[in-house]
Amino acid sequence: MNYEIQIQESETHVFKVVFPNTTNHHNTMFGGKVMEMMDEVAFMTATRFARKSFVTVSCDRIDFKKPIPADTLVELIGRVKYVGKTSLKVGVEIFVEEMYNNIREKAVYGDFTLVAIDKNKRPLKIFP
C-alpha cells in the first residue's frame, strides 16, 4: 500500500516559546526537555497517521546541532519515515527562530520508533 498521502496529511507541526524556566545555567534549553517535546511530537504524528494507540520503544539517535536559547521560538516537525507491521518510525526536526529577527536554523534532529498497542498493551497491526 502507498502511504504517501497519509504521511503528508499526518505531518505534525508544533510551535513553542522557550521560556527561562525550561533552560539550564547556560540559558539554553535542557536536553531532557528537548527530548520530551520530540517524543510528544513523534507520538502525535504516529497517532495522526494510523489513529491507533502508540508507545515509544526507542530513539535511534538525537543530534543536537545548535543550542536552543531562552527567548526564542521553536518549531517541531514530525514526519513518518517508515511503516512496519506493528511499528513505525517518525523523524522529528526542531528549528529555532529568533523572536525579533528573521533567523531560523535547524537545531536538533532525531528518529523515534513507536509501536501500536491494543487495550491490553500488546502490539497491534497498524493496518489489518
CSV table of N, CA and C in Angstrom, one decimal:
chain,number,residue,atom,x,y,z
A,1,MET,N,0.8,-1.2,0.0
A,1,MET,CA,0.0,0.0,0.0
A,1,MET,C,0.9,1.2,0.0
A,2,ASN,N,0.5,2.3,-0.7
A,2,ASN,CA,1.2,3.5,-0.8
A,2,ASN,C,0.7,4.5,0.3
A,3,TYR,N,1.5,4.8,1.2
A,3,TYR,CA,1.1,5.7,2.3
A,3,TYR,C,1.5,7.1,2.1
A,4,GLU,N,1.9,7.5,0.9
A,4,GLU,CA,2.4,8.9,0.7
A,4,GLU,C,1.4,10.0,1.1
A,5,ILE,N,0.2,9.9,0.8
A,5,ILE,CA,-0.8,10.9,1.1
A,5,ILE,C,-1.1,10.9,2.6
A,6,GLN,N,-1.2,9.7,3.2
A,6,GLN,CA,-1.4,9.6,4.6
A,6,GLN,C,-0.2,10.2,5.4
A,7,ILE,N,1.0,10.0,4.9
A,7,ILE,CA,2.2,10.5,5.5
A,7,ILE,C,2.2,12.0,5.5
A,8,GLN,N,1.8,12.6,4.3
A,8,GLN,CA,1.8,14.0,4.1
A,8,GLN,C,0.7,14.6,5.1
A,9,GLU,N,-0.4,14.0,5.2
A,9,GLU,CA,-1.5,14.5,6.0
A,9,GLU,C,-1.3,14.4,7.5
A,10,SER,N,-0.4,13.5,7.9
A,10,SER,CA,-0.1,13.3,9.3
A,10,SER,C,1.1,14.1,9.7
A,11,GLU,N,1.8,14.8,8.8
A,11,GLU,CA,2.9,15.6,9.2
A,11,GLU,C,2.5,16.6,10.3
A,12,THR,N,3.2,16.7,11.4
A,12,THR,CA,2.8,17.5,12.6
A,12,THR,C,3.7,18.6,12.8
A,13,HIS,N,3.2,19.8,13.0
A,13,HIS,CA,4.0,21.0,13.3
A,13,HIS,C,3.5,21.5,14.7
A,14,VAL,N,4.4,21.8,15.6
A,14,VAL,CA,4.1,22.3,16.9
A,14,VAL,C,5.1,23.5,17.1
A,15,PHE,N,4.6,24.6,17.6
A,15,PHE,CA,5.4,25.7,17.9
A,15,PHE,C,5.4,26.0,19.4
A,16,LYS,N,6.6,26.3,19.9
A,16,LYS,CA,6.7,26.6,21.4
A,16,LYS,C,7.6,27.8,21.6
A,17,VAL,N,7.4,28.5,22.7
A,17,VAL,CA,8.3,29.6,23.1
A,17,VAL,C,9.2,29.0,24.1
A,18,VAL,N,10.5,29.3,24.0
A,18,VAL,CA,11.5,28.8,25.0
A,18,VAL,C,11.5,29.9,26.2
A,19,PHE,N,10.9,29.5,27.3
A,19,PHE,CA,10.9,30.4,28.4
A,19,PHE,C,12.1,30.0,29.3
A,20,PRO,N,12.5,31.0,30.2
A,20,PRO,CA,13.6,30.7,31.0
A,20,PRO,C,13.5,29.5,32.0
A,21,ASN,N,12.2,29.1,32.3
A,21,ASN,CA,12.1,28.0,33.2
A,21,ASN,C,12.4,26.7,32.6
A,22,THR,N,12.6,26.7,31.3
A,22,THR,CA,13.0,25.4,30.6
A,22,THR,C,14.5,25.4,30.2
A,23,THR,N,15.2,26.3,30.7
A,23,THR,CA,16.7,26.4,30.3
A,23,THR,C,17.6,26.1,31.5
A,24,ASN,N,18.8,25.8,31.2
A,24,ASN,CA,19.8,25.5,32.2
A,24,ASN,C,20.7,26.7,32.5
A,25,HIS,N,21.8,26.5,33.3
A,25,HIS,CA,22.6,27.6,33.7
A,25,HIS,C,23.3,28.3,32.5
A,26,HIS,N,23.3,27.7,31.3
A,26,HIS,CA,23.9,28.3,30.1
A,26,HIS,C,22.8,29.1,29.3
A,27,ASN,N,21.6,29.2,29.9
A,27,ASN,CA,20.5,29.9,29.3
A,27,ASN,C,20.1,29.2,28.0
A,28,THR,N,20.3,27.9,27.9
A,28,THR,CA,19.8,27.1,26.7
A,28,THR,C,18.9,26.0,27.2
A,29,MET,N,18.0,25.5,26.4
A,29,MET,CA,17.0,24.5,26.8
A,29,MET,C,17.7,23.2,27.3
A,30,PHE,N,17.2,22.7,28.3
A,30,PHE,CA,17.6,21.4,28.8
A,30,PHE,C,17.4,20.3,27.8
A,31,GLY,N,18.5,19.5,27.6
A,31,GLY,CA,18.4,18.4,26.6
A,31,GLY,C,17.2,17.5,26.9
A,32,GLY,N,16.9,17.2,28.2
A,32,GLY,CA,15.8,16.3,28.5
A,32,GLY,C,14.5,16.9,28.1
A,33,LYS,N,14.4,18.2,28.3
A,33,LYS,CA,13.1,18.9,27.9
A,33,LYS,C,13.0,18.8,26.3
A,34,VAL,N,14.1,19.0,25.6
A,34,VAL,CA,14.0,18.9,24.2
A,34,VAL,C,13.6,17.5,23.8
A,35,MET,N,14.1,16.4,24.4
A,35,MET,CA,13.8,15.1,24.0
A,35,MET,C,12.3,14.8,24.4
A,36,GLU,N,11.8,15.3,25.5
A,36,GLU,CA,10.4,15.2,25.9
A,36,GLU,C,9.5,15.8,24.8
A,37,MET,N,9.8,17.0,24.3
A,37,MET,CA,9.0,17.6,23.3
A,37,MET,C,9.0,16.8,22.0
A,38,MET,N,10.2,16.3,21.7
A,38,MET,CA,10.3,15.5,20.4
A,38,MET,C,9.5,14.2,20.5
A,39,ASP,N,9.6,13.5,21.7
A,39,ASP,CA,8.8,12.3,21.9
A,39,ASP,C,7.3,12.6,21.8
A,40,GLU,N,6.9,13.7,22.3
A,40,GLU,CA,5.5,14.1,22.2
A,40,GLU,C,5.0,14.3,20.8
A,41,VAL,N,5.9,15.0,20.0
A,41,VAL,CA,5.5,15.2,18.6
A,41,VAL,C,5.5,13.9,17.8
A,42,ALA,N,6.5,13.0,18.1
A,42,ALA,CA,6.5,11.7,17.5
A,42,ALA,C,5.2,10.9,17.7
A,43,PHE,N,4.8,11.0,19.0
A,43,PHE,CA,3.6,10.3,19.4
A,43,PHE,C,2.4,10.9,18.6
A,44,MET,N,2.3,12.2,18.6
A,44,MET,CA,1.2,12.9,17.8
A,44,MET,C,1.2,12.5,16.4
A,45,THR,N,2.4,12.5,15.8
A,45,THR,CA,2.5,12.2,14.4
A,45,THR,C,2.0,10.7,14.1
A,46,ALA,N,2.5,9.8,14.9
A,46,ALA,CA,2.1,8.4,14.7
A,46,ALA,C,0.6,8.2,14.9
A,47,THR,N,0.1,8.9,15.9
A,47,THR,CA,-1.4,8.8,16.2
A,47,THR,C,-2.2,9.3,15.0
A,48,ARG,N,-1.8,10.5,14.5
A,48,ARG,CA,-2.5,11.1,13.4
A,48,ARG,C,-2.4,10.2,12.1
A,49,PHE,N,-1.2,9.5,12.0
A,49,PHE,CA,-1.0,8.7,10.8
A,49,PHE,C,-2.0,7.5,10.8
A,50,ALA,N,-2.0,6.7,12.0
A,50,ALA,CA,-2.7,5.4,12.0
A,50,ALA,C,-4.0,5.4,12.8
A,51,ARG,N,-4.2,6.5,13.6
A,51,ARG,CA,-5.3,6.6,14.5
A,51,ARG,C,-5.4,5.3,15.5
A,52,LYS,N,-4.3,5.0,16.0
A,52,LYS,CA,-4.1,3.9,17.0
A,52,LYS,C,-3.4,4.4,18.2
A,53,SER,N,-3.4,3.6,19.3
A,53,SER,CA,-2.7,4.0,20.5
A,53,SER,C,-1.2,3.5,20.3
A,54,PHE,N,-0.2,4.4,20.6
A,54,PHE,CA,1.2,4.1,20.4
A,54,PHE,C,2.0,4.3,21.7
A,55,VAL,N,3.1,3.6,21.8
A,55,VAL,CA,4.1,3.8,22.8
A,55,VAL,C,5.4,3.9,22.1
A,56,THR,N,6.3,4.7,22.7
A,56,THR,CA,7.7,4.8,22.2
A,56,THR,C,8.5,3.6,22.6
A,57,VAL,N,9.2,3.0,21.7
A,57,VAL,CA,10.1,1.9,22.1
A,57,VAL,C,11.6,2.2,21.9
A,58,SER,N,11.9,3.2,21.1
A,58,SER,CA,13.3,3.6,21.0
A,58,SER,C,13.5,5.0,20.4
A,59,CYS,N,14.6,5.5,20.6
A,59,CYS,CA,15.1,6.7,20.0
A,59,CYS,C,16.4,6.3,19.3
A,60,ASP,N,16.5,6.3,18.0
A,60,ASP,CA,17.7,5.8,17.3
A,60,ASP,C,18.9,6.7,17.5
A,61,ARG,N,18.7,8.0,17.4
A,61,ARG,CA,19.8,9.0,17.6
A,61,ARG,C,19.2,10.3,17.6
A,62,ILE,N,19.7,11.2,18.5
A,62,ILE,CA,19.3,12.6,18.6
A,62,ILE,C,20.5,13.4,18.4
A,63,ASP,N,20.5,14.2,17.4
A,63,ASP,CA,21.7,15.1,17.1
A,63,ASP,C,21.3,16.5,17.5
A,64,PHE,N,22.1,17.0,18.5
A,64,PHE,CA,21.9,18.4,18.9
A,64,PHE,C,23.0,19.2,18.1
A,65,LYS,N,22.5,19.9,17.1
A,65,LYS,CA,23.4,20.7,16.2
A,65,LYS,C,23.7,22.1,16.7
A,66,LYS,N,22.6,22.7,17.3
A,66,LYS,CA,22.7,24.1,17.7
A,66,LYS,C,22.0,24.2,19.1
A,67,PRO,N,22.5,25.0,20.0
A,67,PRO,CA,21.8,25.2,21.3
A,67,PRO,C,20.5,25.9,21.0
A,68,ILE,N,19.6,25.7,21.9
A,68,ILE,CA,18.3,26.4,21.8
A,68,ILE,C,18.2,27.4,23.0
A,69,PRO,N,18.4,28.7,22.7
A,69,PRO,CA,18.5,29.7,23.8
A,69,PRO,C,17.1,30.1,24.3
A,70,ALA,N,17.0,30.6,25.5
A,70,ALA,CA,15.8,31.2,26.0
A,70,ALA,C,15.4,32.3,25.1
A,71,ASP,N,14.1,32.7,25.2
A,71,ASP,CA,13.6,33.8,24.4
A,71,ASP,C,13.7,33.6,22.9
A,72,THR,N,13.5,32.3,22.5
A,72,THR,CA,13.4,32.0,21.1
A,72,THR,C,12.1,31.2,20.8
A,73,LEU,N,11.8,31.1,19.6
A,73,LEU,CA,10.7,30.2,19.2
A,73,LEU,C,11.2,28.9,18.6
A,74,VAL,N,10.6,27.8,18.9
A,74,VAL,CA,11.0,26.6,18.2
A,74,VAL,C,9.8,26.0,17.5
A,75,GLU,N,10.1,25.4,16.3
A,75,GLU,CA,9.1,24.6,15.6
A,75,GLU,C,9.6,23.2,15.6
A,76,LEU,N,8.7,22.3,16.0
A,76,LEU,CA,9.0,20.9,15.9
A,76,LEU,C,8.1,20.3,14.8
A,77,ILE,N,8.8,19.5,13.9
A,77,ILE,CA,8.1,18.9,12.8
A,77,ILE,C,8.3,17.4,12.8
A,78,GLY,N,7.2,16.7,12.9
A,78,GLY,CA,7.2,15.2,12.9
A,78,GLY,C,6.7,14.7,11.6
A,79,ARG,N,7.5,13.7,11.0
A,79,ARG,CA,7.2,13.1,9.7
A,79,ARG,C,7.4,11.6,9.8
A,80,VAL,N,6.4,10.8,9.4
A,80,VAL,CA,6.5,9.3,9.3
A,80,VAL,C,7.6,9.0,8.3
A,81,LYS,N,8.6,8.2,8.7
A,81,LYS,CA,9.6,7.8,7.7
A,81,LYS,C,9.5,6.3,7.3
A,82,TYR,N,8.9,5.5,8.1
A,82,TYR,CA,8.9,4.1,7.8
A,82,TYR,C,7.6,3.5,8.5
A,83,VAL,N,7.0,2.6,7.8
A,83,VAL,CA,5.8,1.9,8.4
A,83,VAL,C,6.0,0.4,8.3
A,84,GLY,N,6.0,-0.3,9.5
A,84,GLY,CA,6.1,-1.7,9.5
A,84,GLY,C,4.8,-2.3,9.9
A,85,LYS,N,4.8,-3.6,10.3
A,85,LYS,CA,3.6,-4.3,10.7
A,85,LYS,C,2.9,-3.7,11.9
A,86,THR,N,3.7,-3.6,13.0
A,86,THR,CA,3.2,-3.0,14.2
A,86,THR,C,3.9,-1.7,14.7
A,87,SER,N,4.9,-1.4,14.0
A,87,SER,CA,5.7,-0.2,14.4
A,87,SER,C,5.9,0.8,13.3
A,88,LEU,N,6.2,2.0,13.6
A,88,LEU,CA,6.6,3.0,12.6
A,88,LEU,C,7.7,3.8,13.2
A,89,LYS,N,8.4,4.5,12.3
A,89,LYS,CA,9.5,5.4,12.7
A,89,LYS,C,9.1,6.8,12.3
A,90,VAL,N,9.3,7.7,13.2
A,90,VAL,CA,9.0,9.2,13.0
A,90,VAL,C,10.3,10.0,13.2
A,91,GLY,N,10.6,10.8,12.2
A,91,GLY,CA,11.7,11.7,12.3
A,91,GLY,C,11.1,13.0,12.8
A,92,VAL,N,11.9,13.6,13.8
A,92,VAL,CA,11.4,14.9,14.4
A,92,VAL,C,12.6,15.9,14.2
A,93,GLU,N,12.3,17.0,13.6
A,93,GLU,CA,13.2,18.1,13.5
A,93,GLU,C,12.8,19.3,14.4
A,94,ILE,N,13.8,20.0,14.9
A,94,ILE,CA,13.5,21.2,15.7
A,94,ILE,C,14.2,22.3,15.0
A,95,PHE,N,13.5,23.4,14.7
A,95,PHE,CA,14.0,24.6,14.1
A,95,PHE,C,13.9,25.7,15.2
A,96,VAL,N,15.0,26.5,15.3
A,96,VAL,CA,14.9,27.6,16.3
A,96,VAL,C,14.9,28.9,15.5
A,97,GLU,N,14.1,29.8,16.0
A,97,GLU,CA,13.9,31.1,15.4
A,97,GLU,C,14.1,32.2,16.4
A,98,GLU,N,14.8,33.2,16.1
A,98,GLU,CA,14.9,34.4,16.9
A,98,GLU,C,13.6,35.1,16.9
A,99,MET,N,13.2,35.6,18.0
A,99,MET,CA,11.8,36.3,18.0
A,99,MET,C,11.8,37.5,17.2
A,100,TYR,N,12.8,38.3,17.2
A,100,TYR,CA,12.7,39.7,16.6
A,100,TYR,C,13.6,39.8,15.4
A,101,ASN,N,14.2,38.7,14.9
A,101,ASN,CA,14.9,38.7,13.7
A,101,ASN,C,14.4,37.6,12.8
A,102,ASN,N,14.6,37.7,11.5
A,102,ASN,CA,14.2,36.7,10.6
A,102,ASN,C,15.3,35.6,10.4
A,103,ILE,N,15.7,35.0,11.5
A,103,ILE,CA,16.7,34.0,11.5
A,103,ILE,C,16.2,32.7,12.0
A,104,ARG,N,16.3,31.6,11.2
A,104,ARG,CA,15.8,30.3,11.5
A,104,ARG,C,16.8,29.3,11.1
A,105,GLU,N,17.1,28.3,12.1
A,105,GLU,CA,18.1,27.3,11.9
A,105,GLU,C,17.6,26.0,12.4
A,106,LYS,N,18.1,24.9,11.7
A,106,LYS,CA,17.8,23.6,12.3
A,106,LYS,C,18.7,23.4,13.5
A,107,ALA,N,18.1,23.0,14.6
A,107,ALA,CA,18.9,22.8,15.9
A,107,ALA,C,19.0,21.4,16.3
A,108,VAL,N,18.0,20.6,16.1
A,108,VAL,CA,18.0,19.2,16.6
A,108,VAL,C,17.3,18.3,15.6
A,109,TYR,N,17.7,17.0,15.6
A,109,TYR,CA,17.0,16.0,14.7
A,109,TYR,C,17.1,14.7,15.5
A,110,GLY,N,16.0,13.9,15.4
A,110,GLY,CA,16.1,12.6,16.0
A,110,GLY,C,15.0,11.7,15.4
A,111,ASP,N,15.2,10.4,15.5
A,111,ASP,CA,14.3,9.4,15.0
A,111,ASP,C,13.7,8.6,16.2
A,112,PHE,N,12.4,8.4,16.2
A,112,PHE,CA,11.7,7.7,17.2
A,112,PHE,C,10.9,6.5,16.6
A,113,THR,N,11.0,5.4,17.3
A,113,THR,CA,10.2,4.2,16.8
A,113,THR,C,9.1,4.0,17.9
A,114,LEU,N,7.9,3.9,17.3
A,114,LEU,CA,6.7,3.7,18.2
A,114,LEU,C,6.0,2.4,17.7
A,115,VAL,N,5.4,1.8,18.7
A,115,VAL,CA,4.6,0.5,18.4
A,115,VAL,C,3.2,0.8,18.8
A,116,ALA,N,2.3,0.3,17.9
A,116,ALA,CA,0.9,0.4,18.1
A,116,ALA,C,0.5,-0.7,19.1
A,117,ILE,N,-0.4,-0.3,20.1
A,117,ILE,CA,-0.8,-1.3,21.1
A,117,ILE,C,-2.3,-1.4,21.2
A,118,ASP,N,-2.8,-2.5,21.6
A,118,ASP,CA,-4.2,-2.7,21.9
A,118,ASP,C,-4.5,-2.3,23.3
A,119,LYS,N,-5.8,-2.6,23.7
A,119,LYS,CA,-6.2,-2.2,25.1
A,119,LYS,C,-5.5,-3.0,26.1
A,120,ASN,N,-4.9,-4.2,25.8
A,120,ASN,CA,-4.1,-5.0,26.7
A,120,ASN,C,-2.6,-4.7,26.7
A,121,LYS,N,-2.3,-3.6,25.9
A,121,LYS,CA,-0.9,-3.1,25.8
A,121,LYS,C,0.0,-4.1,25.0
A,122,ARG,N,-0.7,-4.9,24.1
A,122,ARG,CA,0.0,-5.8,23.3
A,122,ARG,C,0.2,-5.2,21.9
A,123,PRO,N,1.3,-5.5,21.1
A,123,PRO,CA,1.4,-5.0,19.8
A,123,PRO,C,0.2,-5.3,18.9
A,124,LEU,N,-0.1,-4.3,18.1
A,124,LEU,CA,-1.3,-4.3,17.3
A,124,LEU,C,-0.9,-3.9,15.9
A,125,LYS,N,-1.4,-4.7,14.9
A,125,LYS,CA,-1.2,-4.3,13.5
A,125,LYS,C,-1.6,-2.9,13.2
A,126,ILE,N,-0.7,-2.1,12.6
A,126,ILE,CA,-1.1,-0.8,12.2
A,126,ILE,C,-2.2,-0.8,11.2
A,127,PHE,N,-2.1,-1.6,10.2
A,127,PHE,CA,-3.2,-1.8,9.2
A,127,PHE,C,-3.5,-3.3,9.1
A,128,PRO,N,-4.8,-3.6,9.2
A,128,PRO,CA,-5.1,-5.1,9.1
A,128,PRO,C,-4.9,-5.7,7.7
